[in-house]
Amino acid sequence: MRAGSTAVAAGALSGVGYGGWKALKWLFGEVEDLFPELTMSDSEQRWVFKGGMDEFFVDDSSPAVSGGVVYVGGEDANYRAHLYALDAATGRPRWSYRTQGRTGSPVVSGGTVYVADDNLYVYALDAATGRRTWTIRLEGNMETPAPPRVVDGVLYVTAAAMSAAGFFGYVYALDADDGSLRWRFEAGSVIRTSPCVSAGVVYAGSYDHNVYALDAATGRRRWTFSTKDKVTVSPVVSGGTVFAGSDDHHLYALDAATGRKRWAFDANASVNAAPAVSGGIVCVGSDDDLYGVDAATGHQRWKTSFHSKIASSALTVAQGLLYLGVDGNLFAVDAKSGRKRWKSGMGSVNSDSSPAVAGSVAYISGYGAVYAVSEKK
């Protein structure tokens, strides 16, 4: 097949999704032979954990890895929600803890695992044994909270609520030792982003179009930056700059101390994956394009296109590689050049899940499983 024909056919496949891709394979045979760039797999699966059922949905949970253990939420064979602790080398379960609702994404700090569920219970569990240290219930009634953050003995977590008066979003600061409330901040609409904490300031975005900077000790607002649409992905801070994406198609660079705009990059579509910074480049996902943007100037360094929407809740950077799930597969992309280094061939990765990386191994949730994957040697 000629190169021009390949490009046209590849464009026609854009956006068909995993189900559509399978249908095309059934209709036209093994398309891997026609489009090796789209389908090649140069990764190896270290292990897979299936949790005792085919429908082991973990779409609300991205794994965390710490001390040789992978922590991730899911359901057992009786559809009961749990937080699982899996051996990072083998995938064998070490312990599980049953939660009150679908389990969110955990975070590990100081020998404790913190996680929330979609009934807005927050749990602190011993990372080695799974024994509960404390649990509280947040105010709210919408969705599973985004992954929490722990800094200097304080657990920061967001939640959303709906009432007759409208939609609301909250940022909570809880004592990490006992769950007691330090402070709570209320935004003008839903908050679905993880809080970002840096140099005594908590940053969070909201559906009310705003990025907020809050004093980490008191919750008092330091500054607000208004975009032109919802802020649905978590901000990140690097080198005194806050990088925040919005549904108004822009990635913003803001002075972390004042909120003043340094530059805005037009991503041509809603920013739907939280940015990551590596080597002076801000990597950000928008629709089915991945951009590398100069952190100092906002100029585009590179652009890599995929054939389905980039939906990872957050991009993950480790050792110069950017990890993300797209259309059922896990990709590793060179953060400096945007070149695709390798891709899994599993087809069942949950693209909404953000990978966790330890050493050369990436851990990611899937529909029916949790996977450990690395580049093929």
mmCIF file with all atom_site columns, N, CA, C and O in Angstrom, residues 134-175:
data_model
loop_
_atom_site.group_PDB
_atom_site.id
_atom_site.type_symbol
_atom_site.label_atom_id
_atom_site.label_alt_id
_atom_site.label_comp_id
_atom_site.label_asym_id
_atom_site.label_entity_id
_atom_site.label_seq_id
_atom_site.pdbx_PDB_ins_code
_atom_site.Cartn_x
_atom_site.Cartn_y
_atom_site.Cartn_z
_atom_site.occupancy
_atom_site.B_iso_or_equiv
_atom_site.pdbx_formal_charge
_atom_site.auth_seq_id
_atom_site.auth_comp_id
_atom_site.auth_asym_id
_atom_site.auth_atom_id
_atom_site.pdbx_PDB_model_num
ATOM 1   N N  . TRP A 1 134 ? -8.724  5.445  60.588 1.00 0.00 ? 134 TRP A N  1
ATOM 2   C CA . TRP A 1 134 ? -9.897  6.286  60.801 1.00 0.00 ? 134 TRP A CA 1
ATOM 3   C C  . TRP A 1 134 ? -10.694 6.380  59.509 1.00 0.00 ? 134 TRP A C  1
ATOM 4   O O  . TRP A 1 134 ? -10.204 6.048  58.428 1.00 0.00 ? 134 TRP A O  1
ATOM 5   N N  . THR A 1 135 ? -11.945 6.825  59.645 1.00 0.00 ? 135 THR A N  1
ATOM 6   C CA . THR A 1 135 ? -12.785 7.115  58.491 1.00 0.00 ? 135 THR A CA 1
ATOM 7   C C  . THR A 1 135 ? -13.724 8.259  58.839 1.00 0.00 ? 135 THR A C  1
ATOM 8   O O  . THR A 1 135 ? -14.159 8.380  59.993 1.00 0.00 ? 135 THR A O  1
ATOM 9   N N  . ILE A 1 136 ? -14.009 9.111  57.866 1.00 0.00 ? 136 ILE A N  1
ATOM 10  C CA . ILE A 1 136 ? -14.986 10.184 58.038 1.00 0.00 ? 136 ILE A CA 1
ATOM 11  C C  . ILE A 1 136 ? -15.828 10.257 56.771 1.00 0.00 ? 136 ILE A C  1
ATOM 12  O O  . ILE A 1 136 ? -15.464 9.697  55.736 1.00 0.00 ? 136 ILE A O  1
ATOM 13  N N  . ARG A 1 137 ? -16.934 10.977 56.848 1.00 0.00 ? 137 ARG A N  1
ATOM 14  C CA . ARG A 1 137 ? -17.757 11.198 55.665 1.00 0.00 ? 137 ARG A CA 1
ATOM 15  C C  . ARG A 1 137 ? -17.804 12.692 55.363 1.00 0.00 ? 137 ARG A C  1
ATOM 16  O O  . ARG A 1 137 ? -18.096 13.511 56.233 1.00 0.00 ? 137 ARG A O  1
ATOM 17  N N  . LEU A 1 138 ? -17.497 13.041 54.103 1.00 0.00 ? 138 LEU A N  1
ATOM 18  C CA . LEU A 1 138 ? -17.516 14.431 53.674 1.00 0.00 ? 138 LEU A CA 1
ATOM 19  C C  . LEU A 1 138 ? -18.933 14.874 53.361 1.00 0.00 ? 138 LEU A C  1
ATOM 20  O O  . LEU A 1 138 ? -19.822 14.051 53.105 1.00 0.00 ? 138 LEU A O  1
ATOM 21  N N  . GLU A 1 139 ? -19.126 16.186 53.325 1.00 0.00 ? 139 GLU A N  1
ATOM 22  C CA . GLU A 1 139 ? -20.401 16.727 52.888 1.00 0.00 ? 139 GLU A CA 1
ATOM 23  C C  . GLU A 1 139 ? -20.426 16.745 51.362 1.00 0.00 ? 139 GLU A C  1
ATOM 24  O O  . GLU A 1 139 ? -19.479 17.187 50.716 1.00 0.00 ? 139 GLU A O  1
ATOM 25  N N  . GLY A 1 140 ? -21.504 16.256 50.792 1.00 0.00 ? 140 GLY A N  1
ATOM 26  C CA . GLY A 1 140 ? -21.622 16.213 49.337 1.00 0.00 ? 140 GLY A CA 1
ATOM 27  C C  . GLY A 1 140 ? -22.440 15.008 48.919 1.00 0.00 ? 140 GLY A C  1
ATOM 28  O O  . GLY A 1 140 ? -22.825 14.179 49.748 1.00 0.00 ? 140 GLY A O  1
ATOM 29  N N  . ASN A 1 141 ? -22.720 14.906 47.627 1.00 0.00 ? 141 ASN A N  1
ATOM 30  C CA . ASN A 1 141 ? -23.549 13.794 47.151 1.00 0.00 ? 141 ASN A CA 1
ATOM 31  C C  . ASN A 1 141 ? -23.289 13.477 45.678 1.00 0.00 ? 141 ASN A C  1
ATOM 32  O O  . ASN A 1 141 ? -24.148 12.918 45.016 1.00 0.00 ? 141 ASN A O  1
ATOM 33  N N  . MET A 1 142 ? -22.138 13.828 45.165 1.00 0.00 ? 142 MET A N  1
ATOM 34  C CA . MET A 1 142 ? -21.860 13.645 43.747 1.00 0.00 ? 142 MET A CA 1
ATOM 35  C C  . MET A 1 142 ? -20.515 12.985 43.506 1.00 0.00 ? 142 MET A C  1
ATOM 36  O O  . MET A 1 142 ? -19.487 13.490 43.955 1.00 0.00 ? 142 MET A O  1
ATOM 37  N N  . GLU A 1 143 ? -20.516 11.844 42.836 1.00 0.00 ? 143 GLU A N  1
ATOM 38  C CA . GLU A 1 143 ? -19.341 11.244 42.243 1.00 0.00 ? 143 GLU A CA 1
ATOM 39  C C  . GLU A 1 143 ? -18.262 10.878 43.270 1.00 0.00 ? 143 GLU A C  1
ATOM 40  O O  . GLU A 1 143 ? -18.305 11.252 44.423 1.00 0.00 ? 143 GLU A O  1
ATOM 41  N N  . THR A 1 144 ? -17.282 10.134 42.763 1.00 0.00 ? 144 THR A N  1
ATOM 42  C CA . THR A 1 144 ? -16.140 9.771  43.576 1.00 0.00 ? 144 THR A CA 1
ATOM 43  C C  . THR A 1 144 ? -15.142 10.923 43.600 1.00 0.00 ? 144 THR A C  1
ATOM 44  O O  . THR A 1 144 ? -14.802 11.463 42.560 1.00 0.00 ? 144 THR A O  1
ATOM 45  N N  . PRO A 1 145 ? -14.671 11.320 44.770 1.00 0.00 ? 145 PRO A N  1
ATOM 46  C CA . PRO A 1 145 ? -13.694 12.415 44.815 1.00 0.00 ? 145 PRO A CA 1
ATOM 47  C C  . PRO A 1 145 ? -12.424 12.085 44.032 1.00 0.00 ? 145 PRO A C  1
ATOM 48  O O  . PRO A 1 145 ? -12.049 10.919 43.875 1.00 0.00 ? 145 PRO A O  1
ATOM 49  N N  . ALA A 1 146 ? -11.777 13.121 43.526 1.00 0.00 ? 146 ALA A N  1
ATOM 50  C CA . ALA A 1 146 ? -10.499 12.960 42.832 1.00 0.00 ? 146 ALA A CA 1
ATOM 51  C C  . ALA A 1 146 ? -9.442  12.489 43.826 1.00 0.00 ? 146 ALA A C  1
ATOM 52  O O  . ALA A 1 146 ? -9.637  12.560 45.046 1.00 0.00 ? 146 ALA A O  1
ATOM 53  N N  . PRO A 1 147 ? -8.315  11.991 43.332 1.00 0.00 ? 147 PRO A N  1
ATOM 54  C CA . PRO A 1 147 ? -7.260  11.524 44.243 1.00 0.00 ? 147 PRO A CA 1
ATOM 55  C C  . PRO A 1 147 ? -6.852  12.617 45.231 1.00 0.00 ? 147 PRO A C  1
ATOM 56  O O  . PRO A 1 147 ? -6.613  13.761 44.827 1.00 0.00 ? 147 PRO A O  1
ATOM 57  N N  . PRO A 1 148 ? -6.760  12.288 46.510 1.00 0.00 ? 148 PRO A N  1
ATOM 58  C CA . PRO A 1 148 ? -6.357  13.278 47.516 1.00 0.00 ? 148 PRO A CA 1
ATOM 59  C C  . PRO A 1 148 ? -4.854  13.528 47.466 1.00 0.00 ? 148 PRO A C  1
ATOM 60  O O  . PRO A 1 148 ? -4.119  12.868 46.730 1.00 0.00 ? 148 PRO A O  1
ATOM 61  N N  . ARG A 1 149 ? -4.386  14.469 48.263 1.00 0.00 ? 149 ARG A N  1
ATOM 62  C CA . ARG A 1 149 ? -2.968  14.778 48.403 1.00 0.00 ? 149 ARG A CA 1
ATOM 63  C C  . ARG A 1 149 ? -2.628  14.897 49.883 1.00 0.00 ? 149 ARG A C  1
ATOM 64  O O  . ARG A 1 149 ? -3.444  15.393 50.660 1.00 0.00 ? 149 ARG A O  1
ATOM 65  N N  . VAL A 1 150 ? -1.443  14.468 50.251 1.00 0.00 ? 150 VAL A N  1
ATOM 66  C CA . VAL A 1 150 ? -0.979  14.574 51.637 1.00 0.00 ? 150 VAL A CA 1
ATOM 67  C C  . VAL A 1 150 ? 0.315   15.379 51.658 1.00 0.00 ? 150 VAL A C  1
ATOM 68  O O  . VAL A 1 150 ? 1.277   15.022 50.976 1.00 0.00 ? 150 VAL A O  1
ATOM 69  N N  . VAL A 1 151 ? 0.335   16.451 52.423 1.00 0.00 ? 151 VAL A N  1
ATOM 70  C CA . VAL A 1 151 ? 1.519   17.293 52.550 1.00 0.00 ? 151 VAL A CA 1
ATOM 71  C C  . VAL A 1 151 ? 1.625   17.755 54.006 1.00 0.00 ? 151 VAL A C  1
ATOM 72  O O  . VAL A 1 151 ? 0.656   18.293 54.560 1.00 0.00 ? 151 VAL A O  1
ATOM 73  N N  . ASP A 1 152 ? 2.784   17.524 54.602 1.00 0.00 ? 152 ASP A N  1
ATOM 74  C CA . ASP A 1 152 ? 3.074   18.024 55.958 1.00 0.00 ? 152 ASP A CA 1
ATOM 75  C C  . ASP A 1 152 ? 1.987   17.650 56.967 1.00 0.00 ? 152 ASP A C  1
ATOM 76  O O  . ASP A 1 152 ? 1.528   18.483 57.769 1.00 0.00 ? 152 ASP A O  1
ATOM 77  N N  . GLY A 1 153 ? 1.553   16.404 56.923 1.00 0.00 ? 153 GLY A N  1
ATOM 78  C CA . GLY A 1 153 ? 0.595   15.922 57.905 1.00 0.00 ? 153 GLY A CA 1
ATOM 79  C C  . GLY A 1 153 ? -0.839  16.339 57.668 1.00 0.00 ? 153 GLY A C  1
ATOM 80  O O  . GLY A 1 153 ? -1.697  16.137 58.537 1.00 0.00 ? 153 GLY A O  1
ATOM 81  N N  . VAL A 1 154 ? -1.130  16.914 56.505 1.00 0.00 ? 154 VAL A N  1
ATOM 82  C CA . VAL A 1 154 ? -2.493  17.338 56.179 1.00 0.00 ? 154 VAL A CA 1
ATOM 83  C C  . VAL A 1 154 ? -2.950  16.624 54.908 1.00 0.00 ? 154 VAL A C  1
ATOM 84  O O  . VAL A 1 154 ? -2.198  16.558 53.921 1.00 0.00 ? 154 VAL A O  1
ATOM 85  N N  . LEU A 1 155 ? -4.171  16.097 54.934 1.00 0.00 ? 155 LEU A N  1
ATOM 86  C CA . LEU A 1 155 ? -4.786  15.442 53.790 1.00 0.00 ? 155 LEU A CA 1
ATOM 87  C C  . LEU A 1 155 ? -5.728  16.440 53.115 1.00 0.00 ? 155 LEU A C  1
ATOM 88  O O  . LEU A 1 155 ? -6.660  16.945 53.739 1.00 0.00 ? 155 LEU A O  1
ATOM 89  N N  . TYR A 1 156 ? -5.477  16.709 51.850 1.00 0.00 ? 156 TYR A N  1
ATOM 90  C CA . TYR A 1 156 ? -6.318  17.625 51.084 1.00 0.00 ? 156 TYR A CA 1
ATOM 91  C C  . TYR A 1 156 ? -7.141  16.799 50.102 1.00 0.00 ? 156 TYR A C  1
ATOM 92  O O  . TYR A 1 156 ? -6.601  15.985 49.350 1.00 0.00 ? 156 TYR A O  1
ATOM 93  N N  . VAL A 1 157 ? -8.462  17.014 50.112 1.00 0.00 ? 157 VAL A N  1
ATOM 94  C CA . VAL A 1 157 ? -9.360  16.240 49.268 1.00 0.00 ? 157 VAL A CA 1
ATOM 95  C C  . VAL A 1 157 ? -10.490 17.141 48.789 1.00 0.00 ? 157 VAL A C  1
ATOM 96  O O  . VAL A 1 157 ? -10.892 18.079 49.497 1.00 0.00 ? 157 VAL A O  1
ATOM 97  N N  . THR A 1 158 ? -10.993 16.881 47.599 1.00 0.00 ? 158 THR A N  1
ATOM 98  C CA . THR A 1 158 ? -12.088 17.674 47.045 1.00 0.00 ? 158 THR A CA 1
ATOM 99  C C  . THR A 1 158 ? -13.361 16.833 46.976 1.00 0.00 ? 158 THR A C  1
ATOM 100 O O  . THR A 1 158 ? -13.314 15.603 46.954 1.00 0.00 ? 158 THR A O  1
ATOM 101 N N  . ALA A 1 159 ? -14.502 17.512 46.934 1.00 0.00 ? 159 ALA A N  1
ATOM 102 C CA . ALA A 1 159 ? -15.796 16.835 46.835 1.00 0.00 ? 159 ALA A CA 1
ATOM 103 C C  . ALA A 1 159 ? -16.780 17.772 46.153 1.00 0.00 ? 159 ALA A C  1
ATOM 104 O O  . ALA A 1 159 ? -16.561 18.987 46.087 1.00 0.00 ? 159 ALA A O  1
ATOM 105 N N  . ALA A 1 160 ? -17.885 17.214 45.666 1.00 0.00 ? 160 ALA A N  1
ATOM 106 C CA . ALA A 1 160 ? -18.906 18.006 44.976 1.00 0.00 ? 160 ALA A CA 1
ATOM 107 C C  . ALA A 1 160 ? -20.272 17.691 45.560 1.00 0.00 ? 160 ALA A C  1
ATOM 108 O O  . ALA A 1 160 ? -20.513 16.605 46.094 1.00 0.00 ? 160 ALA A O  1
ATOM 109 N N  . ALA A 1 161 ? -21.181 18.662 45.456 1.00 0.00 ? 161 ALA A N  1
ATOM 110 C CA . ALA A 1 161 ? -22.527 18.500 46.004 1.00 0.00 ? 161 ALA A CA 1
ATOM 111 C C  . ALA A 1 161 ? -23.541 19.171 45.089 1.00 0.00 ? 161 ALA A C  1
ATOM 112 O O  . ALA A 1 161 ? -23.231 20.127 44.376 1.00 0.00 ? 161 ALA A O  1
ATOM 113 N N  . MET A 1 162 ? -24.760 18.640 45.113 1.00 0.00 ? 162 MET A N  1
ATOM 114 C CA . MET A 1 162 ? -25.873 19.225 44.378 1.00 0.00 ? 162 MET A CA 1
ATOM 115 C C  . MET A 1 162 ? -27.039 19.409 45.333 1.00 0.00 ? 162 MET A C  1
ATOM 116 O O  . MET A 1 162 ? -27.346 18.533 46.136 1.00 0.00 ? 162 MET A O  1
ATOM 117 N N  . SER A 1 163 ? -27.678 20.575 45.268 1.00 0.00 ? 163 SER A N  1
ATOM 118 C CA . SER A 1 163 ? -28.830 20.861 46.112 1.00 0.00 ? 163 SER A CA 1
ATOM 119 C C  . SER A 1 163 ? -29.813 21.709 45.325 1.00 0.00 ? 163 SER A C  1
ATOM 120 O O  . SER A 1 163 ? -29.575 22.046 44.152 1.00 0.00 ? 163 SER A O  1
ATOM 121 N N  . ALA A 1 164 ? -30.895 22.085 45.962 1.00 0.00 ? 164 ALA A N  1
ATOM 122 C CA . ALA A 1 164 ? -31.883 22.928 45.293 1.00 0.00 ? 164 ALA A CA 1
ATOM 123 C C  . ALA A 1 164 ? -31.293 24.280 44.904 1.00 0.00 ? 164 ALA A C  1
ATOM 124 O O  . ALA A 1 164 ? -31.751 24.931 43.960 1.00 0.00 ? 164 ALA A O  1
ATOM 125 N N  . ALA A 1 165 ? -30.255 24.677 45.615 1.00 0.00 ? 165 ALA A N  1
ATOM 126 C CA . ALA A 1 165 ? -29.624 25.971 45.332 1.00 0.00 ? 165 ALA A CA 1
ATOM 127 C C  . ALA A 1 165 ? -28.622 25.896 44.193 1.00 0.00 ? 165 ALA A C  1
ATOM 128 O O  . ALA A 1 165 ? -28.143 26.932 43.728 1.00 0.00 ? 165 ALA A O  1
ATOM 129 N N  . GLY A 1 166 ? -28.261 24.666 43.742 1.00 0.00 ? 166 GLY A N  1
ATOM 130 C CA . GLY A 1 166 ? -27.321 24.540 42.635 1.00 0.00 ? 166 GLY A CA 1
ATOM 131 C C  . GLY A 1 166 ? -26.215 23.550 42.948 1.00 0.00 ? 166 GLY A C  1
ATOM 132 O O  . GLY A 1 166 ? -26.357 22.678 43.808 1.00 0.00 ? 166 GLY A O  1
ATOM 133 N N  . PHE A 1 167 ? -25.101 23.696 42.227 1.00 0.00 ? 167 PHE A N  1
ATOM 134 C CA . PHE A 1 167 ? -23.956 22.805 42.383 1.00 0.00 ? 167 PHE A CA 1
ATOM 135 C C  . PHE A 1 167 ? -22.858 23.518 43.160 1.00 0.00 ? 167 PHE A C  1
ATOM 136 O O  . PHE A 1 167 ? -22.638 24.720 42.999 1.00 0.00 ? 167 PHE A O  1
ATOM 137 N N  . PHE A 1 168 ? -22.147 22.727 43.974 1.00 0.00 ? 168 PHE A N  1
ATOM 138 C CA . PHE A 1 168 ? -21.090 23.286 44.799 1.00 0.00 ? 168 PHE A CA 1
ATOM 139 C C  . PHE A 1 168 ? -19.885 22.352 44.793 1.00 0.00 ? 168 PHE A C  1
ATOM 140 O O  . PHE A 1 168 ? -20.007 21.144 44.594 1.00 0.00 ? 168 PHE A O  1
ATOM 141 N N  . GLY A 1 169 ? -18.727 22.939 45.019 1.00 0.00 ? 169 GLY A N  1
ATOM 142 C CA . GLY A 1 169 ? -17.509 22.159 45.150 1.00 0.00 ? 169 GLY A CA 1
ATOM 143 C C  . GLY A 1 169 ? -16.770 22.562 46.402 1.00 0.00 ? 169 GLY A C  1
ATOM 144 O O  . GLY A 1 169 ? -16.817 23.725 46.832 1.00 0.00 ? 169 GLY A O  1
ATOM 145 N N  . TYR A 1 170 ? -16.086 21.595 47.014 1.00 0.00 ? 170 TYR A N  1
ATOM 146 C CA . TYR A 1 170 ? -15.394 21.851 48.273 1.00 0.00 ? 170 TYR A CA 1
ATOM 147 C C  . TYR A 1 170 ? -13.952 21.364 48.206 1.00 0.00 ? 170 TYR A C  1
ATOM 148 O O  . TYR A 1 170 ? -13.646 20.349 47.564 1.00 0.00 ? 170 TYR A O  1
ATOM 149 N N  . VAL A 1 171 ? -13.082 22.081 48.887 1.00 0.00 ? 171 VAL A N  1
ATOM 150 C CA . VAL A 1 171 ? -11.739 21.609 49.189 1.00 0.00 ? 171 VAL A CA 1
ATOM 151 C C  . VAL A 1 171 ? -11.659 21.448 50.693 1.00 0.00 ? 171 VAL A C  1
ATOM 152 O O  . VAL A 1 171 ? -11.951 22.392 51.439 1.00 0.00 ? 171 VAL A O  1
ATOM 153 N N  . TYR A 1 172 ? -11.294 20.249 51.144 1.00 0.00 ? 172 TYR A N  1
ATOM 154 C CA . TYR A 1 172 ? -11.157 19.966 52.566 1.00 0.00 ? 172 TYR A CA 1
ATOM 155 C C  . TYR A 1 172 ? -9.684  19.819 52.924 1.00 0.00 ? 172 TYR A C  1
ATOM 156 O O  . TYR A 1 172 ? -8.891  19.242 52.160 1.00 0.00 ? 172 TYR A O  1
ATOM 157 N N  . ALA A 1 173 ? -9.332  20.301 54.107 1.00 0.00 ? 173 ALA A N  1
ATOM 158 C CA . ALA A 1 173 ? -8.034  20.030 54.721 1.00 0.00 ? 173 ALA A CA 1
ATOM 159 C C  . ALA A 1 173 ? -8.308  19.243 56.000 1.00 0.00 ? 173 ALA A C  1
ATOM 160 O O  . ALA A 1 173 ? -8.977  19.746 56.913 1.00 0.00 ? 173 ALA A O  1
ATOM 161 N N  . LEU A 1 174 ? -7.816  18.011 56.060 1.00 0.00 ? 174 LEU A N  1
ATOM 162 C CA . LEU A 1 174 ? -8.053  17.121 57.190 1.00 0.00 ? 174 LEU A CA 1
ATOM 163 C C  . LEU A 1 174 ? -6.731  16.755 57.839 1.00 0.00 ? 174 LEU A C  1
ATOM 164 O O  . LEU A 1 174 ? -5.707  16.593 57.159 1.00 0.00 ? 174 LEU A O  1
ATOM 165 N N  . ASP A 1 175 ? -6.750  16.607 59.147 1.00 0.00 ? 175 ASP A N  1
ATOM 166 C CA . ASP A 1 175 ? -5.569  16.124 59.841 1.00 0.00 ? 175 ASP A CA 1
ATOM 167 C C  . ASP A 1 175 ? -5.314  14.685 59.401 1.00 0.00 ? 175 ASP A C  1
ATOM 168 O O  . ASP A 1 175 ? -6.190  13.821 59.522 1.00 0.00 ? 175 ASP A O  1
#
